[in-house]
Amino acid sequence: RGLGLISGRVRRIPDISPDGMVRKVPQIGWNSLEYPEQAAPGHLFQGISEGSHVYFVHSYACEASDRSIVKAVCTYGITVDASVEQGRLYACQFHPEKSADVGMQILKNFLRS
């Protein structure tokens, strides 16, 4: 249920993906960001190219009902909403503070928003 700040659901990342591949859960490590075409560019990702890697430690994934608020996704067996923005609410599924230079840029973008 979460805090109820955005509509959607949270689901456990399956350890077997739809294509039958076994995935280690929790996912611990680096994964690349993709930017959904239907969403306006996210403030947190200004100056960060698609395909940049960020650091994840997670077993559960957000699935926002309003797809226009999803600003970044990644694939780990399933598509995971990696970041959402709604008004002044910014949320990341990954750890910017552990994501090297990309994470530092995300944090700088947050401070400027």
Coordinates of N, CA and C in Angstrom, one line a residue:
R1 N 0.8 -1.2 0.0 CA 0.0 0.0 0.0 C 0.8 1.3 0.0
G2 N 1.9 1.2 0.7 CA 2.8 2.4 0.7 C 2.2 3.6 1.5
L3 N 2.6 4.7 1.1 CA 2.1 6.0 1.8 C 0.9 6.6 1.2
G4 N 0.5 6.0 0.0 CA -0.6 6.6 -0.7 C -0.4 7.9 -1.4
L5 N 0.9 8.2 -1.7 CA 1.2 9.5 -2.3 C 1.0 9.4 -3.8
I6 N 1.1 8.2 -4.4 CA 0.8 8.0 -5.8 C 0.0 6.8 -5.9
S7 N -0.8 6.7 -7.0 CA -1.6 5.5 -7.3 C -0.8 4.5 -8.0
G8 N -1.1 3.2 -7.6 CA -0.4 2.1 -8.3 C -0.3 0.9 -7.3
R9 N 0.7 0.1 -7.6 CA 0.9 -1.1 -6.7 C 2.4 -1.3 -6.6
V10 N 2.7 -2.1 -5.6 CA 4.0 -2.5 -5.3 C 4.0 -4.1 -5.4
R11 N 4.9 -4.6 -6.2 CA 4.9 -6.1 -6.3 C 6.3 -6.6 -6.1
R12 N 6.4 -7.8 -5.7 CA 7.7 -8.5 -5.5 C 8.3 -8.7 -6.9
I13 N 9.6 -8.5 -7.1 CA 10.3 -8.8 -8.3 C 10.4 -10.4 -8.4
P14 N 9.9 -11.0 -9.4 CA 9.9 -12.4 -9.5 C 11.3 -12.9 -9.7
D15 N 11.6 -14.1 -9.2 CA 13.0 -14.6 -9.4 C 13.1 -15.4 -10.7
I16 N 12.0 -15.6 -11.3 CA 12.0 -16.1 -12.7 C 11.2 -15.2 -13.6
S17 N 11.9 -14.6 -14.6 CA 11.3 -13.7 -15.5 C 10.3 -14.3 -16.4
P18 N 9.5 -13.5 -17.1 CA 8.5 -14.1 -18.1 C 9.1 -15.0 -19.2
D19 N 10.4 -14.7 -19.5 CA 11.1 -15.5 -20.5 C 11.8 -16.7 -20.0
G20 N 11.6 -17.0 -18.6 CA 12.1 -18.2 -18.0 C 13.5 -18.0 -17.4
M21 N 14.1 -16.8 -17.5 CA 15.4 -16.6 -16.9 C 15.3 -16.5 -15.4
V22 N 16.2 -17.1 -14.7 CA 16.3 -17.0 -13.3 C 17.0 -15.7 -12.9
R23 N 16.5 -15.0 -12.0 CA 17.0 -13.7 -11.6 C 17.3 -13.8 -10.1
K24 N 18.4 -13.2 -9.6 CA 18.7 -13.2 -8.2 C 17.9 -12.0 -7.6
V25 N 17.1 -12.4 -6.6 CA 16.3 -11.4 -5.8 C 16.7 -11.5 -4.4
P26 N 17.1 -10.4 -3.7 CA 17.0 -9.0 -4.2 C 18.1 -8.8 -5.3
Q27 N 17.7 -7.8 -6.2 CA 18.7 -7.3 -7.2 C 19.6 -6.4 -6.4
I28 N 20.9 -6.7 -6.5 CA 21.9 -5.9 -5.9 C 22.9 -5.6 -7.0
G29 N 23.0 -4.4 -7.4 CA 24.0 -4.0 -8.4 C 23.5 -3.0 -9.4
W30 N 24.3 -2.8 -10.4 CA 24.1 -1.8 -11.4 C 23.1 -2.2 -12.5
N31 N 22.3 -1.2 -12.9 CA 21.4 -1.5 -14.0 C 21.2 -0.1 -14.8
S32 N 20.9 -0.2 -16.1 CA 20.8 1.0 -16.9 C 19.4 1.5 -16.9
L33 N 19.3 2.9 -17.0 CA 18.1 3.6 -17.1 C 17.6 3.7 -18.5
E34 N 16.3 3.6 -18.6 CA 15.6 3.9 -19.9 C 14.6 5.0 -19.6
Y35 N 14.3 5.8 -20.6 CA 13.3 6.9 -20.4 C 12.1 6.6 -21.3
P36 N 10.9 6.4 -20.6 CA 9.7 6.1 -21.4 C 9.4 7.2 -22.4
E37 N 8.9 6.8 -23.5 CA 8.6 7.8 -24.6 C 7.4 8.6 -24.2
Q38 N 6.4 8.0 -23.5 CA 5.1 8.7 -23.2 C 5.3 9.8 -22.1
A39 N 6.4 9.8 -21.4 CA 6.5 10.7 -20.3 C 7.4 11.9 -20.7
A40 N 7.1 13.1 -20.1 CA 7.9 14.3 -20.3 C 9.2 14.0 -19.6
P41 N 10.3 14.6 -20.1 CA 11.6 14.3 -19.4 C 11.6 14.7 -17.9
G42 N 12.2 13.9 -17.1 CA 12.2 14.1 -15.7 C 13.3 15.1 -15.3
H43 N 12.9 15.9 -14.3 CA 13.9 16.9 -13.8 C 15.1 16.3 -13.2
L44 N 15.0 15.2 -12.6 CA 16.2 14.5 -12.0 C 17.2 14.0 -13.0
F45 N 16.8 13.9 -14.3 CA 17.6 13.2 -15.3 C 18.1 14.2 -16.3
Q46 N 18.0 15.5 -16.0 CA 18.6 16.5 -16.9 C 20.1 16.3 -17.0
G47 N 20.6 16.2 -18.2 CA 22.1 16.0 -18.5 C 22.5 14.6 -18.2
I48 N 21.6 13.6 -18.1 CA 22.0 12.2 -17.9 C 21.4 11.4 -19.1
S49 N 22.3 10.8 -19.8 CA 21.9 10.1 -21.0 C 21.2 8.8 -20.7
E50 N 20.3 8.4 -21.6 CA 19.6 7.1 -21.4 C 20.7 6.1 -21.5
G51 N 20.6 5.0 -20.7 CA 21.6 4.0 -20.7 C 22.6 4.1 -19.6
S52 N 22.5 5.3 -18.9 CA 23.4 5.5 -17.7 C 23.1 4.5 -16.7
H53 N 24.1 4.1 -15.9 CA 23.9 3.0 -14.9 C 23.8 3.6 -13.5
V54 N 22.9 3.1 -12.7 CA 22.7 3.4 -11.3 C 22.6 2.2 -10.5
Y55 N 22.8 2.3 -9.2 CA 22.9 1.2 -8.3 C 21.6 0.9 -7.5
F56 N 21.2 -0.4 -7.6 CA 19.9 -0.9 -7.0 C 20.2 -1.9 -5.9
V57 N 19.4 -1.9 -4.9 CA 19.3 -2.9 -3.9 C 17.8 -3.0 -3.6
H58 N 17.1 -4.0 -4.3 CA 15.6 -4.0 -4.1 C 15.1 -5.4 -4.4
S59 N 14.0 -5.7 -3.8 CA 13.2 -6.9 -4.0 C 11.8 -6.7 -4.5
Y60 N 11.4 -5.4 -4.4 CA 10.0 -5.0 -4.7 C 10.1 -3.8 -5.7
A61 N 9.1 -3.7 -6.5 CA 9.0 -2.7 -7.6 C 7.7 -1.9 -7.5
C62 N 7.8 -0.6 -7.7 CA 6.6 0.2 -7.9 C 6.1 0.0 -9.3
E63 N 4.8 0.1 -9.4 CA 4.1 0.1 -10.7 C 3.1 1.2 -10.7
A64 N 3.4 2.4 -11.1 CA 2.5 3.5 -11.1 C 1.3 3.4 -12.0
S65 N 0.2 3.7 -11.5 CA -1.0 3.7 -12.4 C -1.0 4.7 -13.5
D66 N -0.5 5.9 -13.1 CA -0.4 7.0 -14.1 C 1.0 6.9 -14.7
R67 N 1.1 6.4 -15.9 CA 2.3 6.1 -16.6 C 3.1 7.4 -16.9
S68 N 2.4 8.5 -17.0 CA 3.0 9.8 -17.3 C 3.9 10.3 -16.2
I69 N 3.8 9.8 -15.0 CA 4.7 10.2 -13.9 C 6.0 9.4 -13.9
V70 N 6.0 8.3 -14.6 CA 7.2 7.5 -14.6 C 8.3 8.1 -15.5
K71 N 9.4 8.5 -15.0 CA 10.4 9.2 -15.7 C 11.6 8.3 -16.1
A72 N 11.8 7.2 -15.4 CA 12.8 6.2 -15.8 C 12.4 4.8 -15.4
V73 N 12.8 3.9 -16.2 CA 12.5 2.5 -15.9 C 13.8 1.7 -16.1
C74 N 13.9 0.5 -15.6 CA 15.0 -0.4 -15.9 C 14.4 -1.8 -16.1
T75 N 15.1 -2.7 -16.7 CA 14.7 -4.1 -16.9 C 15.5 -5.0 -16.0
Y76 N 14.8 -5.8 -15.2 CA 15.4 -6.9 -14.5 C 14.5 -8.0 -14.5
G77 N 14.4 -8.7 -15.6 CA 13.4 -9.7 -15.8 C 12.1 -9.2 -16.1
I78 N 11.7 -8.1 -15.4 CA 10.4 -7.4 -15.7 C 10.8 -5.9 -15.8
T79 N 10.0 -5.1 -16.4 CA 10.2 -3.6 -16.4 C 9.9 -3.1 -15.0
V80 N 10.8 -2.3 -14.5 CA 10.6 -1.8 -13.1 C 10.6 -0.2 -13.3
D81 N 9.6 0.4 -12.6 CA 9.6 1.9 -12.6 C 10.7 2.3 -11.7
A82 N 11.8 2.9 -12.3 CA 13.0 3.3 -11.5 C 12.8 4.6 -10.9
S83 N 12.0 5.5 -11.4 CA 11.8 6.8 -10.9 C 10.5 7.4 -11.3
V84 N 9.8 8.1 -10.4 CA 8.6 8.8 -10.7 C 8.7 10.3 -10.2
E85 N 7.9 11.1 -10.8 CA 7.8 12.5 -10.4 C 6.4 12.9 -10.5
Q86 N 5.9 13.5 -9.5 CA 4.5 14.0 -9.5 C 4.5 15.3 -8.7
G87 N 4.4 16.4 -9.4 CA 4.5 17.7 -8.7 C 5.8 17.9 -8.1
R88 N 5.9 18.1 -6.8 CA 7.2 18.3 -6.1 C 7.6 16.9 -5.4
L89 N 7.0 15.8 -5.8 CA 7.3 14.5 -5.3 C 8.3 13.9 -6.3
Y90 N 9.5 13.5 -5.8 CA 10.5 12.8 -6.6 C 10.8 11.5 -5.9
A91 N 10.8 10.4 -6.6 CA 11.1 9.1 -5.9 C 11.9 8.3 -6.9
C92 N 12.9 7.6 -6.3 CA 13.8 6.7 -7.0 C 13.8 5.3 -6.4
Q93 N 13.8 4.3 -7.2 CA 13.9 2.9 -6.8 C 15.3 2.5 -6.5
F94 N 16.2 3.3 -7.0 CA 17.7 3.0 -6.9 C 18.3 4.0 -5.9
H95 N 19.6 3.8 -5.6 CA 20.3 4.6 -4.7 C 21.2 5.7 -5.4
P96 N 20.7 6.9 -5.5 CA 21.5 7.9 -6.1 C 22.9 8.1 -5.4
E97 N 22.8 8.0 -4.1 CA 24.1 8.3 -3.3 C 25.1 7.2 -3.5
K98 N 24.7 6.1 -4.1 CA 25.7 5.0 -4.4 C 26.0 4.9 -5.9
S99 N 25.5 5.8 -6.6 CA 25.5 5.7 -8.1 C 26.5 6.5 -8.8
A100 N 27.6 6.8 -8.1 CA 28.8 7.5 -8.7 C 28.4 8.8 -9.3
D101 N 29.0 9.2 -10.4 CA 28.8 10.5 -11.0 C 27.4 10.7 -11.5
V102 N 26.8 9.6 -12.0 CA 25.3 9.8 -12.4 C 24.5 10.1 -11.2
G103 N 24.7 9.5 -10.1 CA 24.0 9.8 -8.9 C 24.2 11.2 -8.4
M104 N 25.5 11.6 -8.5 CA 25.8 13.0 -8.0 C 25.0 14.0 -8.9
Q105 N 24.9 13.8 -10.2 CA 24.2 14.7 -11.1 C 22.7 14.6 -10.7
I106 N 22.1 13.5 -10.4 CA 20.7 13.4 -10.0 C 20.5 14.2 -8.7
L107 N 21.4 14.1 -7.8 CA 21.3 14.9 -6.5 C 21.4 16.4 -6.8
K108 N 22.3 16.8 -7.7 CA 22.4 18.2 -8.0 C 21.1 18.7 -8.7
N109 N 20.5 17.9 -9.6 CA 19.3 18.2 -10.2 C 18.2 18.3 -9.2
F110 N 18.1 17.5 -8.2 CA 17.1 17.5 -7.2 C 17.2 18.8 -6.4
L111 N 18.5 19.2 -6.1 CA 18.7 20.5 -5.3 C 18.2 21.7 -6.1
R112 N 18.3 21.6 -7.5 CA 17.9 22.7 -8.3 C 16.4 22.8 -8.6
S113 N 15.7 21.7 -8.3 CA 14.3 21.6 -8.7 C 13.4 22.4 -7.7

